[in-house]
Short mmCIF file of C-alpha atoms in Angstrom, two decimals:
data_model
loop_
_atom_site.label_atom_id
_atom_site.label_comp_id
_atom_site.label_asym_id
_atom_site.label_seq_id
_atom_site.Cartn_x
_atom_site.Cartn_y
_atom_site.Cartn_z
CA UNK A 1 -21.65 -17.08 -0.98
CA UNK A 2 -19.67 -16.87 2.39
CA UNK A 3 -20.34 -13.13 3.97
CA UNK A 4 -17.66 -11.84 6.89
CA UNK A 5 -18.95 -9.32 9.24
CA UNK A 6 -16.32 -7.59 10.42
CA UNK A 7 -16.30 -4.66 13.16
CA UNK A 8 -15.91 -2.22 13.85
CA UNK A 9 -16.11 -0.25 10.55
CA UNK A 10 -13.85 2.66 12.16
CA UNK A 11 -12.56 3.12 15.46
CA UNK A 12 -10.51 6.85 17.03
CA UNK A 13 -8.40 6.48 19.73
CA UNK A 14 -5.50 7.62 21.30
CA UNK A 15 -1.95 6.48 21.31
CA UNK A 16 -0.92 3.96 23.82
CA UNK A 17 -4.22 2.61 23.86
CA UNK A 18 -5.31 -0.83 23.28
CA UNK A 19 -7.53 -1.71 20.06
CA UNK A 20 -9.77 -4.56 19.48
CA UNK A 21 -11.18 -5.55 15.95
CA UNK A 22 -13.18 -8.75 15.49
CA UNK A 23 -14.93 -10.98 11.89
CA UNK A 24 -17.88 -13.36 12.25
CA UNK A 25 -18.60 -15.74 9.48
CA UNK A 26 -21.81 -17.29 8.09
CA UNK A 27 -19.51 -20.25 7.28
CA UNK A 28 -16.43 -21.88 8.69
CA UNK A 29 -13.42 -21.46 7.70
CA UNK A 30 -10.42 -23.75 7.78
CA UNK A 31 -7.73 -20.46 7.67
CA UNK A 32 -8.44 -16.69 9.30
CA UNK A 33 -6.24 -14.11 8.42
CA UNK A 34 -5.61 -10.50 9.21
CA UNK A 35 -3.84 -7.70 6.76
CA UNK A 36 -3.22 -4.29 6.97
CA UNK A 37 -3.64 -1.83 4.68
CA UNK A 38 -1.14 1.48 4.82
CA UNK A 39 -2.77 4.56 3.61
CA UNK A 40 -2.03 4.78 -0.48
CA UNK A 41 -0.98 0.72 -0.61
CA UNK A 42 -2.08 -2.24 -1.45
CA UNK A 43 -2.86 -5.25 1.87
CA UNK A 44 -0.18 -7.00 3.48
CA UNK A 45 -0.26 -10.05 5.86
CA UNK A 46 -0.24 -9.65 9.31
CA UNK A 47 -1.07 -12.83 10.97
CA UNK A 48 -2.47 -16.13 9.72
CA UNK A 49 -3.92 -18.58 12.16
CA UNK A 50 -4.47 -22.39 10.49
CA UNK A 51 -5.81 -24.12 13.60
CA UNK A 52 -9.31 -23.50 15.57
CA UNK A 53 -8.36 -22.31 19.11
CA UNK A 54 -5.01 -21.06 17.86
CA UNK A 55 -3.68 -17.86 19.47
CA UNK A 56 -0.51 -16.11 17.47
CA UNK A 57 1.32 -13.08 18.34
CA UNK A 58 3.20 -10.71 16.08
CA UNK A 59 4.82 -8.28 17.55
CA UNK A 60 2.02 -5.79 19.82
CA UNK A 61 -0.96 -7.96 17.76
CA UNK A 62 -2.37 -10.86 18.75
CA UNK A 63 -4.74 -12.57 16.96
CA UNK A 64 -7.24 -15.86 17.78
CA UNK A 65 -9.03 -18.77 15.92
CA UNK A 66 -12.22 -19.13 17.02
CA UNK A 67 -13.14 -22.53 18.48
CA UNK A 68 -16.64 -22.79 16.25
CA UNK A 69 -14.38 -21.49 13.09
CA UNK A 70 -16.86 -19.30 12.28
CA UNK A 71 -14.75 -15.96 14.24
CA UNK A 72 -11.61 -14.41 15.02
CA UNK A 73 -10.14 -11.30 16.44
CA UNK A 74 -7.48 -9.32 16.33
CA UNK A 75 -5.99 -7.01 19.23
CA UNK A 76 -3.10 -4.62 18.91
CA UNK A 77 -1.27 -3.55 22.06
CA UNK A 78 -0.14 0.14 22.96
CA UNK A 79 -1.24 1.48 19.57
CA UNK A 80 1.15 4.23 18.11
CA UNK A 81 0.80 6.79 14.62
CA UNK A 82 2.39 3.94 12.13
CA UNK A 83 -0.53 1.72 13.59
CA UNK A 84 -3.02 3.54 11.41
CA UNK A 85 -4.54 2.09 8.43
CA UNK A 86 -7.85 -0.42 7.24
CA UNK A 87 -7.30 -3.86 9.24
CA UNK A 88 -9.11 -6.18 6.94
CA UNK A 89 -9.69 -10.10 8.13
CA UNK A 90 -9.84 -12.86 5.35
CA UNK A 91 -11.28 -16.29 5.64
CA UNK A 92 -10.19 -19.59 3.64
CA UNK A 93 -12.64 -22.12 3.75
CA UNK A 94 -10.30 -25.12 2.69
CA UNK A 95 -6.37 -24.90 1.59
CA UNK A 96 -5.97 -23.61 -1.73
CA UNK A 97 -9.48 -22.21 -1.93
CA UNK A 98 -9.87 -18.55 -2.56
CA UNK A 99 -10.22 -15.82 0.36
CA UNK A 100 -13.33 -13.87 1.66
CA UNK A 101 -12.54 -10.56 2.66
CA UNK A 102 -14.35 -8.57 5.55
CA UNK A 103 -15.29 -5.20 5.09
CA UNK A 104 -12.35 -3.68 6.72
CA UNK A 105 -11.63 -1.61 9.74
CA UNK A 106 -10.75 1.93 9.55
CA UNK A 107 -8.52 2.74 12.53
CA UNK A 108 -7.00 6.17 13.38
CA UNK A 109 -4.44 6.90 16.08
CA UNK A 110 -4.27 10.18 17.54
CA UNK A 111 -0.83 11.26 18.91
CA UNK B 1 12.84 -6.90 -5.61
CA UNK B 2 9.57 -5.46 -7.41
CA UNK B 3 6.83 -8.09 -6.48
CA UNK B 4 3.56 -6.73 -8.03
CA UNK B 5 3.96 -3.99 -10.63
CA UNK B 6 0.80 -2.33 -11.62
CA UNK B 7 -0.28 0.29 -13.89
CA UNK B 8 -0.66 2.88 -14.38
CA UNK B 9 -0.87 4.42 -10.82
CA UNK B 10 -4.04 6.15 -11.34
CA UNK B 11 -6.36 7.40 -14.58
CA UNK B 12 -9.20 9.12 -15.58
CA UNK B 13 -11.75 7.54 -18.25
CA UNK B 14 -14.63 8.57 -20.38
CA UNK B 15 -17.91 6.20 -19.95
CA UNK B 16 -17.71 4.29 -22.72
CA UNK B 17 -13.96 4.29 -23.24
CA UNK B 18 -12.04 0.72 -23.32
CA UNK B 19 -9.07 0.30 -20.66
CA UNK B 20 -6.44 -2.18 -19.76
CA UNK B 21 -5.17 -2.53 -16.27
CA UNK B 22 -1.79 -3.83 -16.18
CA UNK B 23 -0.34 -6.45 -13.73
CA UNK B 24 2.99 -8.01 -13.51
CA UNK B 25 4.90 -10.31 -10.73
CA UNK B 26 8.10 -11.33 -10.27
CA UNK B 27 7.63 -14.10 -8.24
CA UNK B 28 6.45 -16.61 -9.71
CA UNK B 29 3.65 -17.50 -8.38
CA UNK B 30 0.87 -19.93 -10.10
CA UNK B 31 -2.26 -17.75 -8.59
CA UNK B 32 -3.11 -13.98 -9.55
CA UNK B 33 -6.32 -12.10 -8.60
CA UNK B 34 -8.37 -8.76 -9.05
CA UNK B 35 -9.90 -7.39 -6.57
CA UNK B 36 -11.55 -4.19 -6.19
CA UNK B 37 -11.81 -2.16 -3.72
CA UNK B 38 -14.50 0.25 -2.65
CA UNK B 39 -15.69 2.13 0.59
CA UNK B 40 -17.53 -0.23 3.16
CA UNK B 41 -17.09 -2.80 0.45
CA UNK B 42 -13.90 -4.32 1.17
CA UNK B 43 -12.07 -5.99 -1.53
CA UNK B 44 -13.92 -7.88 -3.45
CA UNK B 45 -12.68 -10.74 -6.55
CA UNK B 46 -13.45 -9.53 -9.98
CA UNK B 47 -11.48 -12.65 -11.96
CA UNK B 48 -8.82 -15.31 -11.02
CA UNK B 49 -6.13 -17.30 -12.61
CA UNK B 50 -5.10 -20.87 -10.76
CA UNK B 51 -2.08 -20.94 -13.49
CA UNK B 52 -1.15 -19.62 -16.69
CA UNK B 53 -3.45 -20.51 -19.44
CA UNK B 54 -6.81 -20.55 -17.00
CA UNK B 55 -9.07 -18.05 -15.76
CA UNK B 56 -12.25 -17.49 -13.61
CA UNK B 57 -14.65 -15.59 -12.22
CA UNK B 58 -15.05 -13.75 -8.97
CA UNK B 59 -17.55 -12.38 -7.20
CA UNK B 60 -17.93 -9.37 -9.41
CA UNK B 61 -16.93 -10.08 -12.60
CA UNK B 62 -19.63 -8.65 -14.86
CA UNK B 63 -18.03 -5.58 -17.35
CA UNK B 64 -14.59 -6.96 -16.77
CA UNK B 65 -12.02 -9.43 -19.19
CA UNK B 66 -8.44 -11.19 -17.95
CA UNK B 67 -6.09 -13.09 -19.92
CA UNK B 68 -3.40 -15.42 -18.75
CA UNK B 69 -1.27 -15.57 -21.31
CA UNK B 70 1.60 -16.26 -19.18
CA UNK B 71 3.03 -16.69 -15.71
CA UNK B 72 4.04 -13.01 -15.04
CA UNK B 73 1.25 -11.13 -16.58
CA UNK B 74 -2.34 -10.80 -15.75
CA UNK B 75 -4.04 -7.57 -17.26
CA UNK B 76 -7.39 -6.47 -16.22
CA UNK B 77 -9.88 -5.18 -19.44
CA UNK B 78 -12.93 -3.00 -19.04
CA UNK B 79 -14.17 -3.45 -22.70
CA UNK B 80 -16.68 0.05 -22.22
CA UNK B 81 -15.98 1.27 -19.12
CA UNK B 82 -19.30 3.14 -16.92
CA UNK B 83 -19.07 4.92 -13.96
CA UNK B 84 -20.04 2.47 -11.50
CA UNK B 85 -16.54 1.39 -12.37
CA UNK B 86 -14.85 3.90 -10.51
CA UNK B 87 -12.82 2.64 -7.51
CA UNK B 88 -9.52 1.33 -7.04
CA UNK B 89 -8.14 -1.66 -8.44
CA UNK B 90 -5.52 -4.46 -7.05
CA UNK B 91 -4.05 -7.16 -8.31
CA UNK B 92 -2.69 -9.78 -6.10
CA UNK B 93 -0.67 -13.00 -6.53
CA UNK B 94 -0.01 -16.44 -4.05
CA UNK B 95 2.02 -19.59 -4.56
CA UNK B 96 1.22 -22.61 -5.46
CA UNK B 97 0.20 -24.31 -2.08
CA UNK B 98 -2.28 -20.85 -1.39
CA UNK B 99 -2.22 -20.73 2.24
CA UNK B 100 -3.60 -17.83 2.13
CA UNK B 101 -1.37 -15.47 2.11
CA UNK B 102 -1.81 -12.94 -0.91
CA UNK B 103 0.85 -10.26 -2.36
CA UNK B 104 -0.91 -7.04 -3.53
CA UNK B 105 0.03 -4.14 -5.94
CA UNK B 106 -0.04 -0.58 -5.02
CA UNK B 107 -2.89 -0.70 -6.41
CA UNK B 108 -4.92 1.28 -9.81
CA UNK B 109 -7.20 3.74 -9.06
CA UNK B 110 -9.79 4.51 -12.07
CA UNK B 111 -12.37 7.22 -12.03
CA UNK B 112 -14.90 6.84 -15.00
CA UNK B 113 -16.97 10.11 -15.63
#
């Protein structure tokens, strides 16, 4: 089946920093999306990107389609406490079909 | 508004022992999902339901049951449960179109000894 790489598995950084998270794909996909997970909860959606080149902004994240369809990324802006959590990327290969997740990213913001 | 109910919030199990995950949504929606979720893992799909009445299976669906008996409800069976079953569980839903955009539980978090 489809496997997502995504890294990095963890990253430590300071507040007000910038973060960078990316997921590479064996296959392409037709739909990348990027959730958050809050310590304790269960994944909600950040950003979904539907178009190969497509860049969308949410607030301090930005995330990209990659043009082969086979990546995407995911920056946040300025990070602050609330920011911490396990960024996970999902790909959809056609509409309706089911998700692949990546592995997550663990991120921790020190204040 | 409730969205995903699961339960219970967490449990501990005897090997061997059946258990029912519970799963509930208030939405609506045609699609549910398990997923589990374990360190370096990610989440990975146990079973699936398109709609009520049908079911499927995931990536990892070996030692695990669902039923679709309805809409609303989608529990999650682990008919003798072992230790390599410990982890946490979540159950997610999506609308019909599926763009992709999955509503998750808390989540169930099951240690088997």
């Amino acid at each position: 089946g489809q496997q997502l790489n995504q890294s990095p598995q963890s990253m430590f950084i300071q507040e007000g920093e910038d973060v960078s998270m990316n997921c590479t794909s064996s296959s392409i996909f037709n739909t990348w999306l990027w959730y958050k997970q809050d310590p304790g909860e269960g994944p909600v959606l950040l950003i979904a990107l539907y178009k190969a080149g497509e860049l969308t902004s949410n607030g301090r994240l930005t995330a990209q389609f990659g043009i082969t369809r086979k990546d995407s990324f995911l920056n946040i802006s300025a990070s602050i406490p609330s920011d911490v959590g396990i960024y996970f990327c999902a790909g959809q290969e056609t509409s309706g079909s089911r998700l692949t997740f990546g592995e997550g990213t663990q991120l921790t913001v020190n204040p | 508004i409730a969205g995903i109910t699961q339960a219970p919030t967490s449990q501990i199990l005897a090997a061997g022992r059946r258990m029912t995950l519970r799963c509930t949504q208030d939405m609506r929606h045609n699609a549910m999902y398990w997923y589990r979720q374990d360190l370096g893992l990610g989440l990975r799909l146990i079973h699936y339901s398109n709609t009520a009445g049908t079911t499927g299976k995931g990536e990892v669906p070996d030692g695990y049951s669902v039923s679709r008996a309805n809409t609303d409800d989608f529990p999650l069976t682990l008919a003798s449960a072992v230790p390599s079953q410990t982890s946490v569980y979540f159950c997610a839903s999506s609308d019909y179109h599926n763009t992709g955009e999955l509503f998750f539980g808390e989540g169930s978090r099951l240690t088997v000894l």
